[in-house]
Coordinates of N, CA and C in Angstrom, one line a residue:
X1 N -105.5 5.9 72.7 CA -105.9 5.0 71.3 C -106.6 6.0 70.3
X2 N -106.6 5.4 69.0 CA -107.1 6.1 68.1 C -108.8 6.3 68.1
X3 N -109.4 7.3 68.0 CA -110.9 7.5 68.0 C -111.5 7.2 66.7
X4 N -112.2 6.1 66.7 CA -113.0 5.8 65.5 C -113.8 7.0 65.0
X5 N -113.9 7.1 63.7 CA -114.7 8.0 63.0 C -116.4 7.5 63.3
X6 N -117.3 8.4 63.0 CA -118.5 8.4 63.6 C -119.2 7.3 62.4
X7 N -120.0 6.6 62.9 CA -120.7 5.5 61.8 C -121.6 6.5 61.0
X8 N -121.7 6.0 59.6 CA -122.4 6.4 58.7 C -123.9 5.5 58.9
X9 N -124.8 6.1 58.1 CA -126.2 5.7 58.2 C -126.2 4.2 57.6
X10 N -125.2 3.9 56.5 CA -125.2 2.6 56.0 C -124.5 1.6 56.8
X11 N -123.8 2.1 57.9 CA -123.4 1.3 58.6 C -124.3 0.6 59.9
X12 N -125.3 1.2 60.0 CA -126.1 0.8 61.2 C -127.4 0.0 60.6
X13 N -127.9 -0.5 61.7 CA -129.3 -1.2 61.3 C -130.4 -0.3 61.2
X14 N -131.5 -0.9 60.8 CA -132.7 -0.2 60.5 C -133.2 0.7 61.4
X15 N -132.9 0.3 62.8 CA -133.4 1.2 63.9 C -132.3 2.2 64.2
X16 N -131.4 2.5 63.5 CA -130.5 3.4 64.0 C -129.2 2.9 64.8
X17 N -129.2 1.7 65.3 CA -128.2 1.2 66.2 C -127.1 0.5 65.3
X18 N -126.1 0.4 65.7 CA -125.0 -0.2 65.2 C -125.1 -1.7 65.2
X19 N -124.8 -2.7 64.1 CA -125.2 -4.0 64.0 C -124.5 -4.7 65.1
X20 N -125.1 -5.7 65.3 CA -124.6 -6.8 66.4 C -122.9 -6.9 66.3
X21 N -122.0 -6.8 67.3 CA -120.8 -7.3 67.3 C -119.8 -5.8 66.7
X22 N -120.4 -4.7 66.3 CA -119.8 -3.8 65.9 C -119.1 -3.2 67.1
X23 N -119.7 -3.1 68.0 CA -118.7 -2.3 69.2 C -117.6 -3.4 69.4
X24 N -117.9 -4.3 69.5 CA -116.7 -5.4 69.9 C -115.8 -5.2 68.8
X25 N -115.9 -5.3 67.5 CA -114.9 -5.1 66.4 C -114.3 -3.7 66.7
X26 N -114.9 -2.6 66.9 CA -114.5 -1.4 67.1 C -113.3 -1.4 68.3
X27 N -113.7 -2.1 69.3 CA -112.8 -2.2 70.5 C -111.4 -3.1 70.1
X28 N -111.7 -4.2 69.1 CA -110.6 -4.8 69.0 C -109.5 -4.1 68.2
X29 N -110.1 -3.2 67.1 CA -109.4 -2.4 66.4 C -108.7 -1.5 67.1
X30 N -109.2 -0.8 68.1 CA -108.6 0.4 68.8 C -107.5 -0.4 69.7
X31 N -107.8 -1.5 70.3 CA -106.6 -2.3 71.0 C -105.5 -2.5 70.3
X32 N -105.8 -3.2 69.1 CA -104.7 -3.5 68.0 C -103.9 -2.3 67.7
X33 N -104.4 -1.1 67.8 CA -103.8 0.1 67.1 C -102.6 0.6 68.0
X34 N -102.7 0.0 69.6 CA -101.3 0.4 70.1 C -100.5 0.0 69.7
X35 N -100.4 -1.1 69.1 CA -98.9 -1.8 68.5 C -98.8 -1.3 67.2
X36 N -98.8 0.0 66.8 CA -98.2 0.6 65.7 C -96.9 0.9 65.6
X37 N -96.4 0.9 64.5 CA -94.8 1.3 64.3 C -94.3 2.6 65.1
X38 N -95.2 3.7 65.4 CA -94.8 4.7 66.2 C -94.7 4.3 67.6
X39 N -95.7 3.6 68.1 CA -95.7 3.0 69.4 C -94.5 2.1 69.8
X40 N -94.0 1.4 68.7 CA -93.1 0.5 68.7 C -91.8 1.0 69.0
X41 N -91.6 2.4 68.3 CA -90.2 2.7 68.3 C -90.2 3.5 69.7
X42 N -91.5 4.2 70.3 CA -91.3 4.6 71.6 C -91.0 3.5 72.5
X43 N -91.7 2.6 72.6 CA -91.3 1.4 73.4 C -89.8 1.0 73.5
X44 N -89.0 0.7 72.0 CA -87.6 0.6 72.1 C -86.8 1.8 72.9
X45 N -87.3 3.2 72.6 CA -86.6 4.1 73.4 C -86.7 3.9 74.9
X46 N -87.8 3.3 75.5 CA -87.9 3.0 76.8 C -87.0 1.8 77.3
X47 N -87.0 0.8 76.3 CA -86.1 -0.5 76.6 C -84.8 -0.1 76.5
X48 N -84.3 1.0 75.8 CA -83.0 1.4 75.5 C -82.2 2.2 77.0
X49 N -83.2 2.8 77.8 CA -82.9 3.5 78.7 C -82.0 2.8 79.8
X50 N -82.7 1.5 80.0 CA -81.9 0.8 81.0 C -80.4 0.2 80.6
X51 N -80.6 -0.2 79.3 CA -79.4 -0.6 78.4 C -78.4 0.2 78.4
X52 N -78.6 1.7 78.2 CA -77.9 2.5 77.9 C -77.0 2.9 79.3
X53 N -77.9 3.0 80.5 CA -77.2 3.0 81.7 C -76.1 2.0 82.0
X54 N -76.6 0.6 81.8 CA -75.7 -0.5 81.9 C -74.4 -0.1 81.2
X55 N -74.6 0.1 79.9 CA -73.4 0.2 79.1 C -72.5 1.5 79.5
X56 N -73.2 2.5 79.9 CA -72.4 3.7 80.2 C -71.6 3.5 81.5
X57 N -72.1 2.5 82.4 CA -71.3 2.4 83.9 C -70.7 1.1 83.8
X58 N -70.6 0.2 82.9 CA -69.8 -0.7 82.7 C -68.4 -0.7 82.8
X59 N -67.7 -1.6 83.8 CA -66.3 -1.5 83.9 C -65.6 -0.1 84.5
X60 N -66.8 0.5 85.4 CA -66.4 1.9 86.0 C -66.6 3.0 85.3
X61 N -67.5 2.9 84.0 CA -67.9 3.9 83.5 C -66.7 4.8 82.6
X62 N -65.7 4.2 82.3 CA -64.5 5.0 81.9 C -64.0 4.3 80.5
X63 N -64.4 3.0 80.4 CA -63.6 2.3 79.1 C -64.4 2.8 78.0
X64 N -63.5 3.4 76.9 CA -63.7 4.0 75.6 C -64.8 2.8 74.7
X65 N -64.5 1.5 74.9 CA -65.4 0.7 73.8 C -66.9 0.7 74.5
X66 N -67.0 0.4 75.9 CA -68.2 0.6 76.4 C -69.1 2.0 76.3
X67 N -68.2 2.9 76.3 CA -68.9 4.2 76.2 C -69.4 4.4 74.6
X68 N -68.6 3.7 73.9 CA -69.0 3.9 72.3 C -70.2 2.9 72.1
X69 N -70.6 2.0 72.8 CA -71.8 1.1 72.7 C -72.8 1.9 73.2
X70 N -72.5 2.7 74.4 CA -73.4 3.5 75.1 C -74.1 4.6 74.2
X71 N -73.0 5.1 73.5 CA -73.4 6.2 72.6 C -74.2 5.6 71.6
X72 N -74.0 4.5 70.9 CA -74.6 3.9 69.8 C -76.3 3.7 70.5
X73 N -76.4 3.3 71.6 CA -77.6 3.2 72.2 C -78.4 4.5 72.3
X74 N -77.8 5.6 72.9 CA -78.3 6.9 72.8 C -78.6 7.4 71.5
X75 N -77.6 7.4 70.5 CA -78.0 7.8 69.1 C -79.2 7.0 68.7
X76 N -79.5 5.7 68.7 CA -80.6 5.2 68.3 C -81.8 5.8 69.0
X77 N -81.8 5.9 70.3 CA -83.1 6.6 70.8 C -83.4 7.9 70.4
X78 N -82.3 8.7 70.2 CA -82.3 10.2 69.5 C -83.1 10.0 68.0
X79 N -82.7 9.1 67.3 CA -83.1 9.1 66.0 C -84.6 8.4 66.0
X80 N -84.9 7.6 66.9 CA -86.4 7.1 66.7 C -87.0 8.2 67.4
X81 N -86.6 8.9 68.3 CA -87.4 10.1 68.6 C -87.8 11.1 67.4
X82 N -87.0 11.2 66.5 CA -87.2 11.7 65.4 C -88.3 11.4 64.3
X83 N -88.4 10.1 64.5 CA -89.2 9.5 63.6 C -90.7 9.0 64.1
X84 N -90.9 8.7 65.4 CA -92.2 8.1 65.9 C -93.3 9.2 65.8
X85 N -92.9 10.3 66.3 CA -93.8 11.5 66.1 C -94.5 11.7 64.7
X86 N -93.5 11.9 64.0 CA -93.7 12.4 62.4 C -94.6 11.0 61.9
X87 N -94.5 9.7 62.2 CA -95.2 8.6 61.8 C -96.5 8.6 62.3
X88 N -96.5 9.0 63.6 CA -97.9 9.1 64.3 C -98.6 10.0 63.7
X89 N -98.2 11.4 63.4 CA -99.0 12.3 62.8 C -99.4 12.0 61.5
X90 N -98.6 11.4 60.6 CA -98.6 11.3 59.0 C -99.6 10.1 58.8
X91 N -99.6 9.2 59.5 CA -100.4 8.1 59.3 C -101.5 7.9 60.3
X92 N -101.7 8.7 60.9 CA -103.0 8.4 61.8 C -102.7 7.6 62.8
X93 N -101.7 7.6 63.7 CA -101.2 6.6 64.5 C -101.2 7.1 65.9
X94 N -101.7 8.3 66.0 CA -101.7 8.7 67.6 C -102.6 7.9 68.5
X95 N -102.2 7.6 69.6 CA -102.8 7.1 70.7 C -102.6 7.5 71.8
X96 N -103.6 7.4 72.9 CA -103.3 7.7 74.0 C -102.0 7.2 74.8
X97 N -101.6 6.1 74.6 CA -100.5 5.6 75.0 C -99.1 6.2 74.5
X98 N -99.1 6.7 73.1 CA -98.0 7.4 72.7 C -98.0 8.7 73.3
X99 N -99.2 9.4 73.4 CA -99.2 10.6 74.1 C -98.4 10.5 75.4
X100 N -98.8 9.6 76.0 CA -97.8 9.7 77.4 C -96.5 9.1 77.4
X101 N -96.5 8.0 76.5 CA -95.1 7.4 76.8 C -94.0 8.2 75.9
X102 N -94.4 8.7 74.6 CA -93.5 9.4 74.1 C -92.6 10.5 74.8
X103 N -93.1 11.4 75.6 CA -92.4 12.4 76.2 C -91.8 11.9 77.3
X104 N -92.3 11.0 78.3 CA -91.6 9.8 79.1 C -90.3 9.5 78.6
X105 N -90.5 8.8 77.4 CA -89.2 8.2 76.8 C -88.2 9.2 76.7
X106 N -88.6 10.4 76.1 CA -87.9 11.5 75.7 C -87.1 11.9 77.1
X107 N -87.8 12.3 78.1 CA -87.1 12.6 79.3 C -86.1 11.6 79.9
X108 N -86.8 10.4 79.8 CA -86.0 9.3 80.5 C -84.4 9.1 79.8
X109 N -84.3 9.1 78.7 CA -83.0 8.9 77.9 C -82.1 9.9 78.0
X110 N -82.7 11.4 77.9 CA -81.8 12.4 78.4 C -81.5 12.5 79.7
X111 N -82.5 12.2 80.5 CA -82.3 12.3 82.2 C -81.0 11.3 82.6
X112 N -81.2 10.1 82.2 CA -80.4 9.1 82.3 C -79.0 9.3 82.0
X113 N -78.6 9.9 80.6 CA -77.5 10.3 80.0 C -76.8 11.6 80.9
X114 N -77.6 12.2 81.2 CA -77.3 13.7 82.0 C -76.8 13.1 83.4
X115 N -77.4 12.4 84.1 CA -77.2 11.9 85.3 C -75.9 11.0 85.4
X116 N -75.8 10.1 84.5 CA -74.7 9.2 84.4 C -73.3 10.1 84.3
X117 N -73.3 11.2 83.2 CA -72.2 11.9 83.1 C -72.0 12.7 84.5
X118 N -72.9 13.2 85.0 CA -72.4 14.0 86.2 C -71.9 13.1 87.4
X119 N -72.5 11.8 87.4 CA -72.1 11.0 88.5 C -70.7 10.5 88.0
X120 N -70.2 10.3 86.8 CA -69.0 10.1 86.6 C -67.9 11.3 86.6
X121 N -68.5 12.3 86.9 CA -67.6 13.6 86.8 C -67.3 14.3 85.6
X122 N -67.9 13.7 84.6 CA -67.7 14.3 83.1 C -68.5 15.8 83.0
X123 N -69.6 15.8 83.8 CA -70.4 17.1 83.3 C -70.7 17.6 84.7
X124 N -70.6 18.9 85.0 CA -71.0 19.6 86.3 C -72.5 19.2 86.4
X125 N -72.7 18.8 87.6 CA -74.3 18.8 88.3 C -75.3 20.2 88.0
X126 N -74.5 21.2 87.9 CA -75.5 22.3 87.7 C -76.0 22.3 86.2
X127 N -75.3 21.8 85.2 CA -75.6 21.8 84.1 C -76.8 20.6 83.8
X128 N -76.9 19.6 84.6 CA -77.8 18.6 84.6 C -79.1 19.2 85.4
X129 N -78.6 19.9 86.3 CA -79.9 20.4 86.9 C -80.7 21.3 86.2
X130 N -79.9 22.4 85.5 CA -80.9 23.4 84.4 C -81.4 22.5 83.5
X131 N -80.8 21.6 82.9 CA -81.6 20.9 81.7 C -82.7 20.3 82.1
X132 N -82.6 19.3 83.0 CA -83.8 18.5 83.9 C -84.7 19.4 84.3
X133 N -84.3 20.4 85.1 CA -85.1 21.2 85.7 C -86.0 22.0 84.6
X134 N -85.6 22.4 83.5 CA -86.3 23.0 82.5 C -87.4 22.0 82.0
X135 N -86.9 21.0 81.7 CA -87.7 19.9 80.9 C -88.8 19.7 81.9
X136 N -88.6 19.3 83.1 CA -89.5 19.2 84.1 C -90.7 20.2 84.3
X137 N -89.9 21.3 84.3 CA -90.6 22.5 84.5 C -91.8 23.0 83.5
X138 N -91.2 22.9 82.2 CA -92.0 23.2 81.0 C -93.2 22.0 81.0
X139 N -92.8 20.7 81.1 CA -93.7 19.7 81.3 C -95.1 20.2 82.2
X140 N -94.5 20.2 83.5 CA -95.7 20.8 84.4 C -96.4 21.9 84.0
X141 N -95.6 22.8 83.2 CA -96.5 24.4 83.0 C -97.4 23.8 81.9
X142 N -97.1 23.0 80.8 CA -98.0 22.7 79.8 C -99.4 21.9 80.4
X143 N -99.3 21.2 81.4 CA -100.4 20.6 82.0 C -101.3 21.6 82.9
X144 N -100.5 22.5 83.3 CA -101.2 23.5 84.3 C -102.1 24.6 83.2
X145 N -101.6 24.6 82.1 CA -102.4 25.6 81.1 C -103.2 25.0 79.9
X146 N -103.5 23.8 79.9 CA -103.9 22.8 79.1 C -105.2 23.2 78.9
X147 N -106.1 23.7 79.8 CA -107.2 23.9 80.0 C -107.6 25.3 78.9
X148 N -106.5 26.0 78.9 CA -106.7 27.1 78.1 C -106.3 27.0 76.5
X149 N -105.5 25.9 76.4 CA -105.1 25.6 75.1 C -103.7 25.1 75.1
X150 N -103.1 24.6 73.8 CA -101.6 23.9 74.0 C -100.7 24.7 73.3
X151 N -99.6 24.7 74.3 CA -98.2 25.5 73.8 C -97.6 24.6 72.7
X152 N -97.6 25.3 71.4 CA -96.9 24.3 70.3 C -95.5 24.5 70.5
X153 N -94.9 23.4 70.0 CA -93.4 23.2 69.7 C -93.1 24.4 69.0
X154 N -92.0 24.9 69.4 CA -91.4 26.0 68.5 C -90.1 25.5 67.7
X155 N -89.5 26.3 66.8 CA -88.4 26.1 66.2 C -87.1 26.1 67.1
X156 N -87.3 27.1 68.1 CA -86.1 27.2 69.1 C -86.2 25.9 70.0
X157 N -87.3 25.4 70.3 CA -87.4 24.0 70.9 C -86.8 22.9 70.3
X158 N -87.2 22.9 69.2 CA -86.7 21.7 68.4 C -85.1 21.7 68.3
X159 N -84.5 23.2 67.9 CA -83.1 23.4 68.0 C -82.5 23.1 69.2
X160 N -83.2 23.4 70.3 CA -82.4 23.2 71.8 C -82.5 21.7 71.9
X161 N -83.5 20.8 71.4 CA -83.6 19.3 71.5 C -82.3 18.7 70.8
X162 N -82.0 19.3 69.5 CA -81.1 18.8 68.5 C -79.6 19.1 69.1
X163 N -79.5 20.3 69.7 CA -78.2 20.8 70.0 C -78.1 20.0 71.7
X164 N -79.0 19.9 72.3 CA -78.9 18.9 73.6 C -78.3 17.4 73.3
X165 N -79.2 16.9 72.2 CA -78.8 15.5 71.8 C -77.1 15.4 71.4
X166 N -76.9 16.3 70.3 CA -75.4 16.2 70.1 C -74.3 16.4 71.2
X167 N -74.6 17.5 72.0 CA -73.8 17.7 73.1 C -73.7 16.5 74.0
X168 N -74.8 16.0 74.3 CA -74.6 14.9 75.3 C -74.1 13.7 74.6
X169 N -74.4 13.5 73.5 CA -73.8 12.4 72.7 C -72.1 12.6 72.5
X170 N -71.7 13.7 72.4 CA -70.3 14.0 72.3 C -69.6 13.7 73.8
X171 N -70.5 14.0 74.8 CA -69.9 13.8 76.4 C -69.7 12.4 76.4
X172 N -70.7 11.7 75.8 CA -70.9 10.3 75.9 C -69.5 9.6 75.5
X173 N -69.3 10.1 74.5 CA -68.2 9.4 73.9 C -66.8 9.9 74.9
X174 N -65.7 8.9 74.6 CA -64.5 9.2 75.2 C -63.5 10.2 74.4
X175 N -63.9 11.5 74.3 CA -63.3 12.3 73.2 C -62.1 12.9 74.0
X176 N -61.2 13.2 73.3 CA -59.9 14.0 73.8 C -59.5 15.2 72.8
X177 N -58.6 15.9 73.2 CA -58.0 17.0 72.2 C -59.0 18.1 72.0
X178 N -59.0 18.5 70.5 CA -59.9 19.6 70.2 C -61.5 19.2 70.3
X179 N -61.8 17.9 69.9 CA -62.9 17.6 70.1 C -63.6 17.4 71.5
X180 N -62.9 17.3 72.5 CA -63.2 17.6 73.8 C -63.6 19.1 74.1
X181 N -62.8 19.9 73.5 CA -63.1 21.4 73.6 C -64.2 21.8 73.0
X182 N -64.5 21.3 71.6 CA -65.8 21.3 70.9 C -66.8 21.1 71.4
X183 N -66.8 20.0 72.3 CA -68.2 19.5 72.9 C -68.5 20.3 74.0
X184 N -67.6 21.0 74.7 CA -67.6 21.9 75.7 C -68.7 23.0 75.3
X185 N -68.3 23.8 74.2 CA -68.9 24.8 73.4 C -70.3 24.4 72.9
X186 N -70.3 23.1 72.6 CA -71.6 22.8 72.0 C -72.8 22.5 73.3
X187 N -72.0 22.1 74.3 CA -73.1 22.0 75.5 C -73.2 23.2 76.1
X188 N -72.4 24.4 75.9 CA -72.5 25.7 76.2 C -73.8 26.1 75.5
X189 N -73.9 25.8 74.2 CA -74.9 26.4 73.3 C -76.4 25.9 73.7
X190 N -76.2 24.5 74.2 CA -77.4 23.7 74.6 C -77.9 24.3 75.7
X191 N -77.0 24.8 76.7 CA -77.4 25.3 78.0 C -78.1 26.6 77.6
X192 N -77.6 27.4 76.9 CA -78.5 28.6 76.6 C -79.5 28.5 75.9
X193 N -79.4 27.8 74.8 CA -81.1 27.3 74.5 C -82.0 27.0 75.2
X194 N -81.5 26.1 76.2 CA -82.4 25.5 77.1 C -83.0 26.6 78.0
X195 N -82.4 27.5 78.4 CA -82.6 28.5 79.3 C -83.6 29.6 78.4
X196 N -83.1 30.1 77.2 CA -84.0 31.0 76.5 C -85.4 30.3 75.9
X197 N -85.3 29.2 75.5 CA -86.6 28.6 74.9 C -87.6 28.2 76.0
X198 N -86.8 28.0 77.5 CA -87.8 27.7 78.6 C -88.6 29.0 79.1
X199 N -87.9 30.2 79.0 CA -88.5 31.6 79.3 C -89.4 31.8 78.3
X200 N -89.3 31.3 76.9 CA -90.1 31.7 76.0 C -91.4 30.9 76.2
X201 N -91.3 29.6 76.6 CA -92.5 28.9 77.1 C -93.4 29.5 78.2
X202 N -92.6 29.9 79.0 CA -93.2 30.5 80.4 C -93.9 31.6 79.8
X203 N -93.4 32.7 78.8 CA -94.0 33.6 78.3 C -95.2 33.5 77.6
X204 N -95.2 32.2 76.8 CA -96.4 31.9 76.0 C -97.8 31.3 76.9
X205 N -97.2 30.5 78.0 CA -98.2 30.2 78.7 C -98.9 31.3 79.5
X206 N -97.9 32.3 79.8 CA -98.9 33.4 80.5 C -99.9 34.1 79.7
X207 N -99.4 34.2 78.5 CA -100.2 34.8 77.4 C -101.5 34.0 77.2
X208 N -101.2 32.8 77.1 CA -102.4 31.8 76.6 C -103.5 31.6 78.0
X209 N -103.0 31.6 79.0 CA -103.6 31.7 80.1 C -104.6 33.0 80.3
X210 N -103.8 34.2 80.2 CA -104.5 35.5 80.0 C -105.7 35.5 79.1
X211 N -105.3 35.0 77.9 CA -106.3 34.9 76.8 C -107.4 34.0 77.1
X212 N -107.1 33.1 77.5 CA -108.2 32.0 78.0 C -109.1 32.4 78.9
X213 N -108.6 33.1 80.0 CA -109.2 33.6 81.1 C -110.2 34.8 80.5
X214 N -109.8 35.8 79.6 CA -110.5 36.8 79.0 C -111.7 36.3 78.1
X215 N -111.5 35.0 77.4 CA -112.4 34.4 76.6 C -113.7 33.7 77.3
X216 N -113.4 33.3 78.2 CA -114.2 32.7 79.3 C -115.0 33.5 80.0
X217 N -114.4 34.7 80.5 CA -115.3 35.9 80.9 C -116.1 36.5 80.1
X218 N -115.7 36.6 78.8 CA -116.5 37.2 77.7 C -117.7 36.4 77.4
X219 N -117.5 35.1 77.3 CA -118.5 34.4 77.2 C -119.5 34.2 78.1
X220 N -118.9 34.1 79.4 CA -119.9 34.3 80.6 C -120.7 35.6 80.5
X221 N -120.2 36.6 80.2 CA -120.8 38.0 80.3 C -122.1 37.9 79.2
X222 N -121.6 37.3 77.9 CA -122.4 37.2 76.8 C -123.8 36.3 77.1
X223 N -123.4 35.4 77.8 CA -124.6 34.4 78.4 C -125.7 34.9 79.0
X224 N -124.8 35.8 80.3 CA -126.0 36.4 81.3 C -126.6 37.6 80.7
X225 N -126.0 38.2 79.5 CA -126.7 39.4 78.8 C -127.9 38.8 78.2

């Protein structure tokens, strides 16, 4: 939830305490802030996950019409992913709910698509394993080193996400001919970017941890001196 700004002197009573009801009003504002446009888009992505799975597997999972509808649901989820984070940062709509739900929604829609494609035999399971393993591994790595700092999203990571989205979207559609060949190459590029950016994140995490440990050690020695 959004953290309110510190009250100014003019907002307090004569004894320096907030006026009666101020805490209740602030709590109401914070509670309402969860229902902002950025979070609503994130919630929409979460709702689209079961809808996508139902459309993807409808009528055996090979009907071009149902696959087209599944692609539409996947595309909407990917598009909202581009906007919710931008809106949250631009208009100061960052909330605790959004911080937790946004990455969950991202992993859920991509994971659902990959697992459905592999279950239907359209995509090798090892591809799904590499992509999902990387995503879950990096998420865990971020939590492990968060005490030392935050690993920022890189351009390579953003390109990886875009390439994955395009590749998976092409596999969701019932493509044939040269488009089917093209999607294989796009997916190959996505897998390469997935591995390369994953290794880069591991490198950044190691550097961040070493730097954090060194800074803590130096601060402790300075305190003891």
